[in-house]
Short mmCIF file of N, CA, C and O in Angstrom, two decimals:
data_model
loop_
_atom_site.label_atom_id
_atom_site.label_comp_id
_atom_site.label_asym_id
_atom_site.label_seq_id
_atom_site.Cartn_x
_atom_site.Cartn_y
_atom_site.Cartn_z
N MET A 1 146.21 39.87 119.07
CA MET A 1 145.62 39.70 117.76
C MET A 1 144.18 39.22 117.90
O MET A 1 143.87 38.40 118.76
N LEU A 2 143.31 39.75 117.07
CA LEU A 2 141.90 39.39 117.14
C LEU A 2 141.65 38.03 116.51
O LEU A 2 142.18 37.72 115.44
N GLU A 3 140.86 37.25 117.18
CA GLU A 3 140.48 35.96 116.64
C GLU A 3 139.15 36.10 115.90
O GLU A 3 138.34 36.98 116.21
N LEU A 4 138.93 35.23 114.95
CA LEU A 4 137.69 35.26 114.17
C LEU A 4 136.48 35.04 115.08
O LEU A 4 135.43 35.67 114.90
N ASN A 5 136.62 34.17 116.07
CA ASN A 5 135.52 33.90 117.00
C ASN A 5 135.15 35.15 117.80
O ASN A 5 133.98 35.42 118.05
N THR A 6 136.14 35.93 118.20
CA THR A 6 135.90 37.16 118.95
C THR A 6 135.15 38.19 118.10
O THR A 6 134.22 38.84 118.57
N ILE A 7 135.56 38.31 116.85
CA ILE A 7 134.90 39.24 115.93
C ILE A 7 133.46 38.81 115.69
O ILE A 7 132.54 39.64 115.68
N ALA A 8 133.24 37.50 115.50
CA ALA A 8 131.89 36.98 115.26
C ALA A 8 131.01 37.21 116.49
O ALA A 8 129.83 37.59 116.35
N GLU A 9 131.55 37.00 117.65
CA GLU A 9 130.78 37.22 118.88
C GLU A 9 130.43 38.70 119.05
O GLU A 9 129.33 39.05 119.46
N PHE A 10 131.37 39.58 118.74
CA PHE A 10 131.10 41.02 118.77
C PHE A 10 129.98 41.37 117.80
O PHE A 10 129.08 42.15 118.12
N SER A 11 130.02 40.79 116.61
CA SER A 11 129.00 41.05 115.59
C SER A 11 127.62 40.62 116.07
O SER A 11 126.64 41.34 115.89
N ARG A 12 127.55 39.46 116.67
CA ARG A 12 126.25 38.98 117.16
C ARG A 12 125.77 39.76 118.38
O ARG A 12 124.58 39.98 118.55
N SER A 13 126.70 40.19 119.23
CA SER A 13 126.32 40.92 120.43
C SER A 13 125.78 42.31 120.12
O SER A 13 124.94 42.84 120.84
N HIS A 14 126.27 42.91 119.05
CA HIS A 14 125.88 44.27 118.69
C HIS A 14 125.08 44.28 117.38
O HIS A 14 125.21 45.18 116.55
N CYS A 15 124.22 43.29 117.22
CA CYS A 15 123.49 43.09 115.96
C CYS A 15 122.61 44.29 115.61
O CYS A 15 122.63 44.75 114.47
N VAL A 16 121.86 44.78 116.55
CA VAL A 16 120.94 45.88 116.26
C VAL A 16 121.71 47.13 115.82
O VAL A 16 121.35 47.78 114.83
N GLY A 17 122.77 47.45 116.52
CA GLY A 17 123.56 48.62 116.16
C GLY A 17 124.24 48.47 114.81
O GLY A 17 124.29 49.41 114.01
N ILE A 18 124.76 47.28 114.55
CA ILE A 18 125.43 47.03 113.27
C ILE A 18 124.44 47.13 112.13
O ILE A 18 124.70 47.78 111.11
N CYS A 19 123.29 46.49 112.27
CA CYS A 19 122.27 46.55 111.21
C CYS A 19 121.70 47.96 111.05
O CYS A 19 121.42 48.39 109.94
N ALA A 20 121.56 48.66 112.17
CA ALA A 20 121.04 50.03 112.11
C ALA A 20 121.99 50.96 111.38
O ALA A 20 121.57 51.99 110.86
N PHE A 21 123.26 50.61 111.30
CA PHE A 21 124.22 51.40 110.55
C PHE A 21 124.36 50.90 109.11
O PHE A 21 124.33 51.69 108.16
N LEU A 22 124.52 49.59 108.94
CA LEU A 22 124.83 49.04 107.61
C LEU A 22 123.67 49.13 106.62
O LEU A 22 123.90 49.39 105.43
N VAL A 23 122.45 48.90 107.08
CA VAL A 23 121.30 48.92 106.15
C VAL A 23 121.09 50.31 105.55
O VAL A 23 121.07 50.45 104.32
N PRO A 24 120.96 51.37 106.35
CA PRO A 24 120.78 52.69 105.73
C PRO A 24 122.00 53.13 104.93
O PRO A 24 121.86 53.78 103.90
N MET A 25 123.20 52.77 105.40
CA MET A 25 124.41 53.16 104.68
C MET A 25 124.46 52.49 103.31
O MET A 25 124.81 53.14 102.31
N SER A 26 124.11 51.22 103.24
CA SER A 26 124.08 50.52 101.95
C SER A 26 123.09 51.18 101.00
O SER A 26 123.39 51.41 99.83
N LEU A 27 121.90 51.46 101.51
CA LEU A 27 120.87 52.07 100.67
C LEU A 27 121.26 53.49 100.24
O LEU A 27 121.08 53.86 99.07
N LEU A 28 121.78 54.27 101.16
CA LEU A 28 122.16 55.64 100.86
C LEU A 28 123.28 55.70 99.81
O LEU A 28 123.21 56.47 98.85
N LEU A 29 124.30 54.87 99.98
CA LEU A 29 125.41 54.89 99.02
C LEU A 29 124.99 54.33 97.66
O LEU A 29 125.47 54.81 96.63
N THR A 30 124.10 53.36 97.65
CA THR A 30 123.61 52.84 96.36
C THR A 30 122.75 53.89 95.66
O THR A 30 122.86 54.08 94.44
N MET A 31 121.93 54.61 96.41
CA MET A 31 121.14 55.69 95.80
C MET A 31 122.05 56.81 95.30
O MET A 31 121.77 57.43 94.27
N THR A 32 123.14 57.05 96.01
CA THR A 32 124.11 58.06 95.55
C THR A 32 124.74 57.63 94.23
O THR A 32 124.93 58.46 93.34
N THR A 33 125.04 56.36 94.10
CA THR A 33 125.57 55.84 92.84
C THR A 33 124.57 56.08 91.71
O THR A 33 124.94 56.55 90.63
N MET A 34 123.31 55.77 91.97
CA MET A 34 122.28 55.97 90.95
C MET A 34 122.15 57.45 90.60
O MET A 34 121.98 57.79 89.42
N LEU A 35 122.23 58.31 91.59
CA LEU A 35 122.14 59.75 91.36
C LEU A 35 123.32 60.24 90.51
O LEU A 35 123.13 61.01 89.56
N LEU A 36 124.51 59.79 90.84
CA LEU A 36 125.69 60.20 90.07
C LEU A 36 125.61 59.72 88.63
O LEU A 36 125.99 60.45 87.70
N VAL A 37 125.12 58.50 88.43
CA VAL A 37 124.96 58.00 87.07
C VAL A 37 123.88 58.78 86.34
O VAL A 37 124.04 59.17 85.18
N GLY A 38 122.76 59.03 87.02
CA GLY A 38 121.65 59.77 86.41
C GLY A 38 122.03 61.19 86.03
O GLY A 38 121.56 61.72 85.03
N LEU A 39 122.88 61.82 86.82
CA LEU A 39 123.33 63.18 86.52
C LEU A 39 124.54 63.21 85.59
O LEU A 39 125.06 64.29 85.30
N ASP A 40 124.97 62.05 85.15
CA ASP A 40 126.06 61.90 84.18
C ASP A 40 127.36 62.54 84.70
O ASP A 40 128.02 63.30 84.01
N ARG A 41 127.71 62.21 85.93
CA ARG A 41 128.96 62.71 86.51
C ARG A 41 130.14 61.93 85.94
O ARG A 41 129.98 60.96 85.22
N SER A 42 131.33 62.34 86.31
CA SER A 42 132.54 61.72 85.75
C SER A 42 132.64 60.25 86.17
O SER A 42 132.26 59.89 87.28
N PRO A 43 133.16 59.41 85.29
CA PRO A 43 133.33 58.00 85.63
C PRO A 43 134.20 57.79 86.87
O PRO A 43 133.95 56.88 87.66
N ARG A 44 135.18 58.64 87.04
CA ARG A 44 136.06 58.52 88.21
C ARG A 44 135.27 58.69 89.51
O ARG A 44 135.45 57.94 90.47
N LEU A 45 134.38 59.67 89.55
CA LEU A 45 133.54 59.90 90.73
C LEU A 45 132.57 58.74 90.95
O LEU A 45 132.36 58.30 92.08
N ILE A 46 132.00 58.24 89.87
CA ILE A 46 131.06 57.12 89.96
C ILE A 46 131.77 55.88 90.49
O ILE A 46 131.28 55.22 91.41
N TYR A 47 132.94 55.56 89.94
CA TYR A 47 133.67 54.37 90.37
C TYR A 47 134.17 54.50 91.81
O TYR A 47 134.18 53.52 92.56
N ALA A 48 134.54 55.69 92.21
CA ALA A 48 134.95 55.90 93.61
C ALA A 48 133.78 55.65 94.55
O ALA A 48 133.93 55.02 95.60
N ASN A 49 132.60 56.14 94.16
CA ASN A 49 131.41 55.92 94.99
C ASN A 49 131.04 54.45 95.02
O ASN A 49 130.63 53.93 96.07
N ILE A 50 131.19 53.75 93.90
CA ILE A 50 130.88 52.32 93.86
C ILE A 50 131.81 51.56 94.80
O ILE A 50 131.36 50.67 95.54
N CYS A 51 133.08 51.92 94.81
CA CYS A 51 134.04 51.25 95.70
C CYS A 51 133.65 51.43 97.16
O CYS A 51 133.78 50.50 97.97
N VAL A 52 133.16 52.59 97.51
CA VAL A 52 132.73 52.84 98.89
C VAL A 52 131.39 52.15 99.15
O VAL A 52 131.16 51.62 100.24
N ALA A 53 130.51 52.12 98.16
CA ALA A 53 129.15 51.59 98.35
C ALA A 53 129.13 50.07 98.55
O ALA A 53 128.21 49.56 99.20
N ILE A 54 130.11 49.37 98.01
CA ILE A 54 130.08 47.91 98.17
C ILE A 54 130.56 47.47 99.55
O ILE A 54 130.25 46.36 99.98
N LEU A 55 131.26 48.32 100.26
CA LEU A 55 131.80 47.94 101.57
C LEU A 55 130.71 47.61 102.60
O LEU A 55 130.78 46.56 103.24
N PRO A 56 129.69 48.47 102.80
CA PRO A 56 128.67 48.08 103.78
C PRO A 56 127.86 46.86 103.35
O PRO A 56 127.41 46.09 104.20
N ALA A 57 127.68 46.67 102.05
CA ALA A 57 126.94 45.49 101.58
C ALA A 57 127.71 44.21 101.87
O ALA A 57 127.14 43.22 102.33
N ILE A 58 129.01 44.24 101.65
CA ILE A 58 129.83 43.07 101.97
C ILE A 58 129.87 42.84 103.48
O ILE A 58 129.78 41.70 103.95
N ALA A 59 129.98 43.92 104.25
CA ALA A 59 129.97 43.79 105.71
C ALA A 59 128.65 43.20 106.20
O ALA A 59 128.63 42.42 107.16
N LEU A 60 127.55 43.55 105.53
CA LEU A 60 126.25 43.00 105.89
C LEU A 60 126.21 41.50 105.65
O LEU A 60 125.68 40.74 106.46
N PHE A 61 126.76 41.06 104.53
CA PHE A 61 126.87 39.63 104.26
C PHE A 61 127.67 38.92 105.34
O PHE A 61 127.27 37.86 105.84
N LEU A 62 128.81 39.48 105.70
CA LEU A 62 129.65 38.86 106.72
C LEU A 62 128.96 38.84 108.08
O LEU A 62 129.09 37.87 108.83
N HIS A 63 128.23 39.89 108.39
CA HIS A 63 127.48 39.95 109.65
C HIS A 63 126.44 38.83 109.70
O HIS A 63 126.31 38.14 110.71
N VAL A 64 125.70 38.65 108.63
CA VAL A 64 124.68 37.59 108.59
C VAL A 64 125.35 36.22 108.63
O VAL A 64 124.82 35.28 109.24
N ALA A 65 126.52 36.10 108.03
CA ALA A 65 127.24 34.82 108.05
C ALA A 65 127.59 34.40 109.47
O ALA A 65 127.64 33.20 109.77
N THR A 66 127.81 35.38 110.36
CA THR A 66 128.10 35.01 111.75
C THR A 66 126.88 34.37 112.41
O THR A 66 127.03 33.49 113.26
N TRP A 67 125.69 34.80 112.01
CA TRP A 67 124.47 34.18 112.55
C TRP A 67 124.26 32.80 111.95
O TRP A 67 123.86 31.86 112.64
N TRP A 68 124.50 32.66 110.64
CA TRP A 68 124.36 31.36 109.99
C TRP A 68 125.35 30.35 110.56
O TRP A 68 125.06 29.17 110.65
N SER A 69 126.53 30.83 110.95
CA SER A 69 127.57 29.92 111.45
C SER A 69 127.17 29.25 112.76
O SER A 69 127.67 28.17 113.07
N ILE A 70 126.28 29.87 113.52
CA ILE A 70 125.81 29.24 114.76
C ILE A 70 124.43 28.62 114.59
O ILE A 70 123.83 28.16 115.55
N GLY A 71 123.90 28.62 113.36
CA GLY A 71 122.66 27.93 113.07
C GLY A 71 121.39 28.74 113.22
O GLY A 71 120.31 28.17 113.28
N VAL A 72 121.51 30.05 113.28
CA VAL A 72 120.32 30.90 113.40
C VAL A 72 119.75 31.12 112.00
O VAL A 72 120.40 31.68 111.13
N VAL A 73 118.53 30.63 111.79
CA VAL A 73 117.85 30.79 110.51
C VAL A 73 116.50 31.45 110.79
O VAL A 73 115.59 30.82 111.30
N MET A 74 116.44 32.74 110.50
CA MET A 74 115.22 33.52 110.74
C MET A 74 114.98 34.40 109.52
O MET A 74 115.83 34.49 108.63
N LEU A 75 113.85 35.08 109.50
CA LEU A 75 113.51 35.95 108.39
C LEU A 75 114.57 37.03 108.13
O LEU A 75 114.97 37.24 106.98
N PRO A 76 115.07 37.73 109.16
CA PRO A 76 116.09 38.75 108.89
C PRO A 76 117.37 38.20 108.28
O PRO A 76 118.05 38.89 107.51
N THR A 77 117.70 36.94 108.58
CA THR A 77 118.92 36.36 108.00
C THR A 77 118.75 36.03 106.52
O THR A 77 119.73 35.65 105.87
N PHE A 78 117.55 36.18 106.00
CA PHE A 78 117.34 36.04 104.57
C PHE A 78 117.07 37.39 103.91
O PHE A 78 117.47 37.62 102.77
N ILE A 79 116.40 38.28 104.61
CA ILE A 79 116.09 39.60 104.05
C ILE A 79 117.36 40.43 103.88
O ILE A 79 117.55 41.09 102.85
N LEU A 80 118.22 40.42 104.88
CA LEU A 80 119.43 41.25 104.82
C LEU A 80 120.38 40.85 103.69
O LEU A 80 120.89 41.72 102.98
N PRO A 81 120.62 39.55 103.43
CA PRO A 81 121.46 39.22 102.27
C PRO A 81 120.81 39.59 100.93
O PRO A 81 121.51 39.96 99.99
N VAL A 82 119.49 39.52 100.86
CA VAL A 82 118.81 39.94 99.63
C VAL A 82 119.01 41.45 99.42
O VAL A 82 119.29 41.90 98.30
N LEU A 83 118.89 42.21 100.48
CA LEU A 83 119.13 43.65 100.41
C LEU A 83 120.57 43.93 99.96
O LEU A 83 120.80 44.76 99.08
N ALA A 84 121.53 43.24 100.57
CA ALA A 84 122.93 43.42 100.20
C ALA A 84 123.17 43.02 98.75
O ALA A 84 123.92 43.70 98.02
N THR A 85 122.53 41.96 98.29
CA THR A 85 122.67 41.52 96.90
C THR A 85 122.11 42.56 95.94
O THR A 85 122.72 42.84 94.89
N MET A 86 120.97 43.15 96.28
CA MET A 86 120.40 44.18 95.42
C MET A 86 121.30 45.40 95.34
O MET A 86 121.47 45.99 94.27
N CYS A 87 121.90 45.78 96.47
CA CYS A 87 122.83 46.91 96.46
C CYS A 87 124.07 46.60 95.63
O CYS A 87 124.53 47.42 94.83
N LEU A 88 124.61 45.39 95.79
CA LEU A 88 125.78 45.00 95.01
C LEU A 88 125.44 44.91 93.52
O LEU A 88 126.24 45.35 92.68
N ALA A 89 124.28 44.38 93.19
CA ALA A 89 123.88 44.27 91.79
C ALA A 89 123.67 45.64 91.15
O ALA A 89 124.08 45.87 90.00
N THR A 90 123.06 46.56 91.88
CA THR A 90 122.85 47.90 91.35
C THR A 90 124.17 48.61 91.11
O THR A 90 124.37 49.26 90.08
N ASN A 91 125.10 48.46 92.04
CA ASN A 91 126.42 49.08 91.88
C ASN A 91 127.20 48.42 90.75
O ASN A 91 127.92 49.09 90.01
N ALA A 92 127.06 47.11 90.59
CA ALA A 92 127.73 46.42 89.48
C ALA A 92 127.15 46.88 88.14
O ALA A 92 127.90 47.09 87.18
N TYR A 93 125.84 47.05 88.09
CA TYR A 93 125.18 47.54 86.88
C TYR A 93 125.69 48.93 86.53
O TYR A 93 125.96 49.24 85.36
N ALA A 94 125.86 49.77 87.53
CA ALA A 94 126.37 51.12 87.30
C ALA A 94 127.82 51.09 86.83
O ALA A 94 128.24 51.93 86.04
N ALA A 95 128.58 50.12 87.30
CA ALA A 95 129.99 50.02 86.88
C ALA A 95 130.12 49.44 85.48
O ALA A 95 130.96 49.89 84.70
N ILE A 96 129.29 48.48 85.14
CA ILE A 96 129.41 47.79 83.86
C ILE A 96 128.75 48.57 82.73
O ILE A 96 129.31 48.67 81.63
N ALA A 97 127.56 49.09 82.97
CA ALA A 97 126.80 49.77 81.90
C ALA A 97 126.21 51.09 82.40
O ALA A 97 124.99 51.23 82.51
N PRO A 98 127.05 52.08 82.69
CA PRO A 98 126.52 53.34 83.24
C PRO A 98 125.60 54.08 82.27
O PRO A 98 124.60 54.67 82.70
N GLN A 99 125.89 54.04 80.99
CA GLN A 99 125.05 54.75 80.02
C GLN A 99 123.67 54.09 79.92
O GLN A 99 122.65 54.78 79.84
N HIS A 100 123.64 52.77 79.95
CA HIS A 100 122.36 52.07 79.90
C HIS A 100 121.55 52.35 81.16
O HIS A 100 120.33 52.56 81.10
N MET A 101 122.23 52.38 82.30
CA MET A 101 121.53 52.69 83.56
C MET A 101 121.00 54.12 83.53
O MET A 101 119.88 54.37 83.99
N ARG A 102 121.76 55.04 82.98
CA ARG A 102 121.31 56.43 82.88
C ARG A 102 120.06 56.52 82.02
O ARG A 102 119.10 57.21 82.36
N ASN A 103 120.05 55.83 80.88
CA ASN A 103 118.87 55.83 80.01
C ASN A 103 117.66 55.24 80.73
O ASN A 103 116.54 55.75 80.60
N LEU A 104 117.86 54.17 81.48
CA LEU A 104 116.77 53.55 82.24
C LEU A 104 116.24 54.52 83.30
O LEU A 104 115.02 54.67 83.45
N LEU A 105 117.13 55.19 84.01
CA LEU A 105 116.70 56.15 85.02
C LEU A 105 115.95 57.32 84.40
O LEU A 105 114.96 57.80 84.97
N MET A 106 116.39 57.78 83.24
CA MET A 106 115.68 58.88 82.56
C MET A 106 114.30 58.44 82.10
O MET A 106 113.33 59.20 82.21
N THR A 107 114.18 57.23 81.59
CA THR A 107 112.88 56.71 81.16
C THR A 107 111.93 56.60 82.35
O THR A 107 110.76 57.00 82.26
N ILE A 108 112.42 56.09 83.46
CA ILE A 108 111.59 55.96 84.65
C ILE A 108 111.16 57.33 85.16
O ILE A 108 110.00 57.53 85.53
N SER A 109 112.07 58.29 85.17
CA SER A 109 111.71 59.63 85.67
C SER A 109 110.71 60.31 84.75
O SER A 109 109.77 60.95 85.24
N LYS A 110 110.86 60.18 83.44
CA LYS A 110 109.90 60.78 82.52
C LYS A 110 108.52 60.15 82.68
O LYS A 110 107.50 60.86 82.68
N PHE A 111 108.48 58.84 82.84
CA PHE A 111 107.21 58.15 83.04
C PHE A 111 106.56 58.59 84.35
O PHE A 111 105.36 58.84 84.40
N SER A 112 107.35 58.70 85.41
CA SER A 112 106.83 59.11 86.71
C SER A 112 106.29 60.53 86.68
O SER A 112 105.23 60.82 87.27
N ILE A 113 106.99 61.44 86.01
CA ILE A 113 106.53 62.82 85.90
C ILE A 113 105.22 62.89 85.13
O ILE A 113 104.30 63.61 85.50
N ALA A 114 105.12 62.10 84.05
CA ALA A 114 103.90 62.10 83.26
C ALA A 114 102.72 61.59 84.09
O ALA A 114 101.61 62.16 84.04
N LYS A 115 102.92 60.52 84.85
CA LYS A 115 101.85 59.98 85.69
C LYS A 115 101.45 60.97 86.78
O LYS A 115 100.28 61.13 87.11
N TYR A 116 102.44 61.65 87.36
CA TYR A 116 102.17 62.64 88.38
C TYR A 116 101.32 63.79 87.81
O TYR A 116 100.38 64.26 88.44
N GLN A 117 101.67 64.24 86.61
CA GLN A 117 100.93 65.32 85.98
C GLN A 117 99.50 64.90 85.68
O GLN A 117 98.59 65.72 85.77
N GLN A 118 99.30 63.63 85.33
CA GLN A 118 97.94 63.13 85.11
C GLN A 118 97.14 63.16 86.41
O GLN A 118 95.96 63.50 86.40
N LEU A 119 97.77 62.77 87.50
CA LEU A 119 97.07 62.77 88.79
C LEU A 119 96.71 64.18 89.23
O LEU A 119 95.62 64.40 89.78
N VAL A 120 97.60 65.12 89.04
CA VAL A 120 97.37 66.50 89.44
C VAL A 120 96.28 67.13 88.58
O VAL A 120 95.46 67.91 89.06
N ALA A 121 96.25 66.79 87.30
CA ALA A 121 95.26 67.38 86.38
C ALA A 121 93.84 66.92 86.73
O ALA A 121 92.89 67.63 86.48
N ASN A 122 93.70 65.75 87.30
CA ASN A 122 92.36 65.24 87.62
C ASN A 122 91.86 65.73 88.91
O ASN A 122 91.94 66.18 89.80
#
């Protein structure tokens, strides 16, 4: 049976590989959630993606907790939880208010297209 100390040591020993997987995966799955909400896909598909998207963010928190447990306090141990929090918050927003998020995404895209057209015209 695996001990918690063994898992924590594995996490710290393979930090670069774990972060190299969890950070892009968290961002990619959160962007996929935003894309599904923006394209007004079925709630079932959106909620399934949200369930998958929160897993790497939670794993990132647990990974950083292994560093905090031994007293390592550095810039990455603060940046990574903020990233995970933003991913969790975005997915929670998509789960709680998908229509509001869709309207916000449409407003941002219309504004961006208008600004882009202004730049191209000049």
